[in-house]
PDB file of C-alpha atoms in Angstrom:
ATOM      1  CA  ARG A   1     -23.488 -11.308   2.666  1.00  0.00           C
ATOM      2  CA  ALA A   2     -21.426 -11.971  -0.596  1.00  0.00           C
ATOM      3  CA  ILE A   3     -18.691  -9.457  -1.579  1.00  0.00           C
ATOM      4  CA  ASP A   4     -16.376  -8.446  -3.923  1.00  0.00           C
ATOM      5  CA  ALA A   5     -12.563 -11.055  -4.109  1.00  0.00           C
ATOM      6  CA  ALA A   6      -9.593  -8.971  -6.045  1.00  0.00           C
ATOM      7  CA  SER A   7      -6.945 -10.373  -7.730  1.00  0.00           C
ATOM      8  CA  VAL A   8      -2.964 -10.156  -8.427  1.00  0.00           C
ATOM      9  CA  ASN A   9      -2.350 -12.379 -11.270  1.00  0.00           C
ATOM     10  CA  GLY A  10      -4.747 -14.220 -11.128  1.00  0.00           C
ATOM     11  CA  GLU A  11      -3.793 -14.623  -7.468  1.00  0.00           C
ATOM     12  CA  ILE A  12      -7.265 -14.192  -5.023  1.00  0.00           C
ATOM     13  CA  PHE A  13      -7.019 -11.740  -2.692  1.00  0.00           C
ATOM     14  CA  ILE A  14      -9.807 -10.023  -0.186  1.00  0.00           C
ATOM     15  CA  ASN A  15      -8.713  -7.424   0.770  1.00  0.00           C
ATOM     16  CA  VAL A  16      -5.166  -4.840   0.349  1.00  0.00           C
ATOM     17  CA  ALA A  17      -2.549  -5.466  -2.014  1.00  0.00           C
ATOM     18  CA  GLY A  18       0.201  -2.817  -1.678  1.00  0.00           C
ATOM     19  CA  PHE A  19       3.857  -1.677  -3.370  1.00  0.00           C
ATOM     20  CA  GLY A  20       6.614  -0.280  -1.638  1.00  0.00           C
ATOM     21  CA  PHE A  21       6.738   1.001   1.847  1.00  0.00           C
ATOM     22  CA  ASP A  22       3.844  -1.764   3.049  1.00  0.00           C
ATOM     23  CA  VAL A  23       6.353  -4.217   1.989  1.00  0.00           C
ATOM     24  CA  ASP A  24       9.217  -2.685   3.796  1.00  0.00           C
ATOM     25  CA  VAL A  25       7.280  -2.698   6.988  1.00  0.00           C
ATOM     26  CA  LEU A  26       6.089  -6.406   7.299  1.00  0.00           C
ATOM     27  CA  GLU A  27      10.142  -7.248   5.925  1.00  0.00           C
ATOM     28  CA  MET A  28      11.200  -5.741   9.178  1.00  0.00           C
ATOM     29  CA  THR A  29       8.381  -6.906  11.634  1.00  0.00           C
ATOM     30  CA  ARG A  30       9.068 -10.586   9.993  1.00  0.00           C
ATOM     31  CA  TYR A  31      12.787  -9.875  11.159  1.00  0.00           C
ATOM     32  CA  TYR A  32      11.312  -8.397  14.760  1.00  0.00           C
ATOM     33  CA  LYS A  33       9.248 -11.329  15.249  1.00  0.00           C
ATOM     34  CA  GLY A  34      11.834 -14.062  15.351  1.00  0.00           C
ATOM     35  CA  LYS A  35      12.960 -12.125  18.227  1.00  0.00           C
ATOM     36  CA  ILE A  36      11.141 -10.151  19.157  1.00  0.00           C
ATOM     37  CA  ARG A  37       7.012 -10.999  20.376  1.00  0.00           C
ATOM     38  CA  GLY A  38       3.370  -8.814  20.479  1.00  0.00           C
ATOM     39  CA  ARG A  39       3.171  -5.723  19.228  1.00  0.00           C
ATOM     40  CA  MET A  40       6.572  -4.132  19.301  1.00  0.00           C
ATOM     41  CA  ALA A  41       8.068  -6.716  16.921  1.00  0.00           C
ATOM     42  CA  TYR A  42       5.257  -3.852  14.093  1.00  0.00           C
ATOM     43  CA  ILE A  43       6.586  -1.108  16.113  1.00  0.00           C
ATOM     44  CA  LEU A  44      10.622  -1.327  14.881  1.00  0.00           C
ATOM     45  CA  GLY A  45       9.284  -2.924  12.103  1.00  0.00           C
ATOM     46  CA  LEU A  46       7.911   0.571  11.546  1.00  0.00           C
ATOM     47  CA  LEU A  47      10.207   2.567  13.006  1.00  0.00           C
ATOM     48  CA  HIS A  48      13.209   0.578  10.921  1.00  0.00           C
ATOM     49  CA  ALA A  49      10.954   0.983   7.775  1.00  0.00           C
ATOM     50  CA  LEU A  50      11.451   5.142   9.045  1.00  0.00           C
ATOM     51  CA  LEU A  51      14.605   5.033   9.378  1.00  0.00           C
ATOM     52  CA  ARG A  52      15.298   3.426   5.434  1.00  0.00           C
ATOM     53  CA  LEU A  53      13.009   5.162   4.222  1.00  0.00           C
ATOM     54  CA  ARG A  54      12.296   4.406   0.436  1.00  0.00           C
ATOM     55  CA  VAL A  55      11.098   5.798  -2.991  1.00  0.00           C
ATOM     56  CA  HIS A  56      10.740   3.616  -6.238  1.00  0.00           C
ATOM     57  CA  ARG A  57       9.934   4.694  -9.821  1.00  0.00           C
ATOM     58  CA  VAL A  58       6.436   2.830 -10.800  1.00  0.00           C
ATOM     59  CA  ARG A  59       4.788   3.011 -13.923  1.00  0.00           C
ATOM     60  CA  VAL A  60       0.441   2.570 -13.179  1.00  0.00           C
ATOM     61  CA  HIS A  61      -2.051   2.264 -16.164  1.00  0.00           C
ATOM     62  CA  ASP A  62      -5.338   2.032 -14.697  1.00  0.00           C
ATOM     63  CA  GLY A  63      -7.121   1.149 -18.992  1.00  0.00           C
ATOM     64  CA  THR A  64      -7.566   5.277 -18.928  1.00  0.00           C
ATOM     65  CA  SER A  65      -4.129   6.411 -17.577  1.00  0.00           C
ATOM     66  CA  CYS A  66      -0.548   5.904 -18.290  1.00  0.00           C
ATOM     67  CA  THR A  67       1.562   7.458 -15.062  1.00  0.00           C
ATOM     68  CA  GLU A  68       5.166   6.759 -14.231  1.00  0.00           C
ATOM     69  CA  GLU A  69       5.887   8.104 -10.747  1.00  0.00           C
ATOM     70  CA  GLU A  70       8.334   7.998  -7.753  1.00  0.00           C
ATOM     71  CA  VAL A  71       6.082   6.871  -4.729  1.00  0.00           C
ATOM     72  CA  LEU A  72       6.296   5.422  -1.781  1.00  0.00           C
ATOM     73  CA  LEU A  73       3.130   3.109  -1.869  1.00  0.00           C
ATOM     74  CA  VAL A  74       1.081   1.975  -4.036  1.00  0.00           C
ATOM     75  CA  ALA A  75      -2.240   0.665  -2.528  1.00  0.00           C
ATOM     76  CA  VAL A  76      -4.597  -1.298  -3.708  1.00  0.00           C
ATOM     77  CA  GLY A  77      -7.899  -1.914  -1.841  1.00  0.00           C
ATOM     78  CA  ASN A  78     -11.005  -4.020  -2.059  1.00  0.00           C
ATOM     79  CA  GLY A  79     -11.800  -3.737   1.670  1.00  0.00           C
ATOM     80  CA  ARG A  80     -10.095  -0.836   4.186  1.00  0.00           C
ATOM     81  CA  PHE A  81      -7.621  -1.832   6.053  1.00  0.00           C
ATOM     82  CA  ILE A  82      -4.388  -2.592   6.632  1.00  0.00           C
ATOM     83  CA  GLY A  83      -1.322  -3.968   9.451  1.00  0.00           C
ATOM     84  CA  GLY A  84      -4.332  -3.950  12.671  1.00  0.00           C
ATOM     85  CA  GLY A  85      -6.242  -1.218  12.256  1.00  0.00           C
ATOM     86  CA  MET A  86      -4.867   1.652   9.881  1.00  0.00           C
ATOM     87  CA  GLN A  87      -7.070   2.817   6.549  1.00  0.00           C
ATOM     88  CA  VAL A  88      -4.911   3.164   3.634  1.00  0.00           C
ATOM     89  CA  THR A  89      -8.383   2.493   0.948  1.00  0.00           C
ATOM     90  CA  PRO A  90     -10.392   4.704   3.529  1.00  0.00           C
ATOM     91  CA  LEU A  91     -13.835   5.076   1.549  1.00  0.00           C
ATOM     92  CA  ALA A  92     -13.352   1.344  -0.343  1.00  0.00           C
ATOM     93  CA  ASP A  93     -15.695  -1.066  -0.307  1.00  0.00           C
ATOM     94  CA  PRO A  94     -16.357  -4.563  -0.977  1.00  0.00           C
ATOM     95  CA  THR A  95     -19.910  -4.967  -2.211  1.00  0.00           C
ATOM     96  CA  TYR A  96     -19.468  -2.345  -5.429  1.00  0.00           C
ATOM     97  CA  GLY A  97     -17.317  -3.266  -8.274  1.00  0.00           C
ATOM     98  CA  LEU A  98     -14.322  -1.476  -7.834  1.00  0.00           C
ATOM     99  CA  LEU A  99     -10.760  -0.745  -6.477  1.00  0.00           C
ATOM    100  CA  ASP A 100      -9.764   1.666  -3.985  1.00  0.00           C
ATOM    101  CA  ILE A 101      -5.918   3.270  -5.494  1.00  0.00           C
ATOM    102  CA  CYS A 102      -4.253   5.159  -3.136  1.00  0.00           C
ATOM    103  CA  VAL A 103      -0.820   6.173  -4.454  1.00  0.00           C
ATOM    104  CA  VAL A 104       1.365   7.950  -2.156  1.00  0.00           C
ATOM    105  CA  ASN A 105       4.925   9.721  -3.713  1.00  0.00           C
ATOM    106  CA  ARG A 106       7.663  11.256  -2.946  1.00  0.00           C
ATOM    107  CA  VAL A 107       7.119  12.171   1.229  1.00  0.00           C
ATOM    108  CA  ARG A 108      10.726  13.553   2.898  1.00  0.00           C
ATOM    109  CA  ARG A 109      11.215  12.387   6.261  1.00  0.00           C
ATOM    110  CA  PHE A 110       9.403  15.443   8.619  1.00  0.00           C
ATOM    111  CA  GLY A 111       6.299  15.238   5.604  1.00  0.00           C
ATOM    112  CA  VAL A 112       5.673  10.741   6.943  1.00  0.00           C
ATOM    113  CA  LEU A 113       5.596  11.269  10.229  1.00  0.00           C
ATOM    114  CA  ARG A 114       2.832  13.605   9.786  1.00  0.00           C
ATOM    115  CA  PHE A 115       1.129  11.490   7.038  1.00  0.00           C
ATOM    116  CA  LEU A 116       1.195   8.901   8.851  1.00  0.00           C
ATOM    117  CA  LEU A 117      -0.216  10.150  11.951  1.00  0.00           C
ATOM    118  CA  ARG A 118      -3.287  11.089   9.387  1.00  0.00           C
ATOM    119  CA  PHE A 119      -3.098   7.461   7.213  1.00  0.00           C
ATOM    120  CA  ILE A 120      -3.668   5.354  11.289  1.00  0.00           C
ATOM    121  CA  ASN A 121      -6.974   6.971  10.482  1.00  0.00           C
ATOM    122  CA  GLY A 122      -7.747   6.810   6.539  1.00  0.00           C
ATOM    123  CA  ARG A 123      -7.904  10.912   6.942  1.00  0.00           C
ATOM    124  CA  HIS A 124      -4.727  10.627   4.130  1.00  0.00           C
ATOM    125  CA  LEU A 125      -6.844  11.636   1.574  1.00  0.00           C
ATOM    126  CA  ASP A 126      -6.749  15.488   0.826  1.00  0.00           C
ATOM    127  CA  MET A 127      -2.562  15.519   1.143  1.00  0.00           C
ATOM    128  CA  ASP A 128      -0.746  17.154  -2.108  1.00  0.00           C
ATOM    129  CA  PHE A 129       1.951  14.091  -2.357  1.00  0.00           C
ATOM    130  CA  VAL A 130      -1.236  11.313  -1.797  1.00  0.00           C
ATOM    131  CA  ARG A 131      -3.326  10.960  -4.984  1.00  0.00           C
ATOM    132  CA  TYR A 132      -6.540   8.789  -4.336  1.00  0.00           C
ATOM    133  CA  TYR A 133      -9.080   7.155  -7.275  1.00  0.00           C
ATOM    134  CA  GLN A 134     -10.917   3.823  -8.445  1.00  0.00           C
ATOM    135  CA  ALA A 135     -11.216   1.244 -10.858  1.00  0.00           C
ATOM    136  CA  GLU A 136     -11.957  -2.033 -12.320  1.00  0.00           C
ATOM    137  CA  GLN A 137      -8.552  -2.823 -12.891  1.00  0.00           C
ATOM    138  CA  LEU A 138      -4.349  -1.589 -12.569  1.00  0.00           C
ATOM    139  CA  GLU A 139      -1.662  -2.402 -13.697  1.00  0.00           C
ATOM    140  CA  VAL A 140       1.933  -1.484 -11.533  1.00  0.00           C
ATOM    141  CA  ASP A 141       5.221  -2.125 -12.728  1.00  0.00           C
ATOM    142  CA  ALA A 142       8.864  -0.891 -11.173  1.00  0.00           C
ATOM    143  CA  ALA A 143      12.281  -1.564 -12.751  1.00  0.00           C
ATOM    144  CA  ASP A 144      13.369  -2.446  -9.520  1.00  0.00           C
ATOM    145  CA  GLY A 145      11.033  -5.421  -9.022  1.00  0.00           C
ATOM    146  CA  LEU A 146       9.594  -4.278  -6.288  1.00  0.00           C
ATOM    147  CA  ALA A 147       8.065  -6.534  -4.459  1.00  0.00           C
ATOM    148  CA  LEU A 148       4.203  -7.194  -3.443  1.00  0.00           C
ATOM    149  CA  GLN A 149       2.018  -8.008  -0.024  1.00  0.00           C
ATOM    150  CA  MET A 150      -1.455  -9.043  -0.170  1.00  0.00           C
ATOM    151  CA  ASP A 151      -3.109  -9.248   2.432  1.00  0.00           C
ATOM    152  CA  GLY A 152      -0.241  -8.595   4.221  1.00  0.00           C
ATOM    153  CA  ASP A 153       1.922 -11.666   2.734  1.00  0.00           C
ATOM    154  CA  ILE A 154       4.658 -10.930   0.967  1.00  0.00           C
ATOM    155  CA  CYS A 155       4.476 -13.364  -2.430  1.00  0.00           C
ATOM    156  CA  GLY A 156       7.422 -11.618  -4.456  1.00  0.00           C
ATOM    157  CA  ARG A 157       8.367  -9.669  -7.416  1.00  0.00           C
ATOM    158  CA  MET A 158       6.404  -8.850 -10.493  1.00  0.00           C
ATOM    159  CA  LEU A 159       4.680  -6.840 -12.469  1.00  0.00           C
ATOM    160  CA  ALA A 160       1.230  -6.697 -11.087  1.00  0.00           C
ATOM    161  CA  ALA A 161      -2.204  -6.832 -13.343  1.00  0.00           C
ATOM    162  CA  LEU A 162      -4.758  -6.550 -10.369  1.00  0.00           C
ATOM    163  CA  ARG A 163      -8.377  -6.614 -11.280  1.00  0.00           C
ATOM    164  CA  VAL A 164     -11.462  -6.300  -8.935  1.00  0.00           C
ATOM    165  CA  LEU A 165     -14.141 -10.179  -9.183  1.00  0.00           C
ATOM    166  CA  PRO A 166     -17.337  -9.096  -8.446  1.00  0.00           C
TER     167      PRO A 166
END
């Protein structure tokens, strides 16, 4: 069946693009993959990212509103899943012409564990530090050069203009 694609600064992605914690996990997993094979590299990458938990100050503009906030992560989904099955944007449907946006604001370390347990199954949307909405386009900028991932590949640091391609 025909599905939408999405783009970041003109580069195509199909599933999810993100900033923040998911990129930290990817970077740490890449480090451990050089030393350990299999799923254990991902688990160690996740634990390492949790230990050095960072928030980032970002500006998010969706065409109608603009916010500046401290975030753990911003995920923009055409699809639902990242990291081997975690449902970051559980309501996303790649056929309806919109991107699903999940913004996770500052979370206390203890709260992150609770969040991750719910995040795995896509049950995080009602948490008070999670904002979830849909838009055709989005612009994300961070003063500290926040790294970006598209479909699980780290793509550098940049101001990112994202849009759905129906």
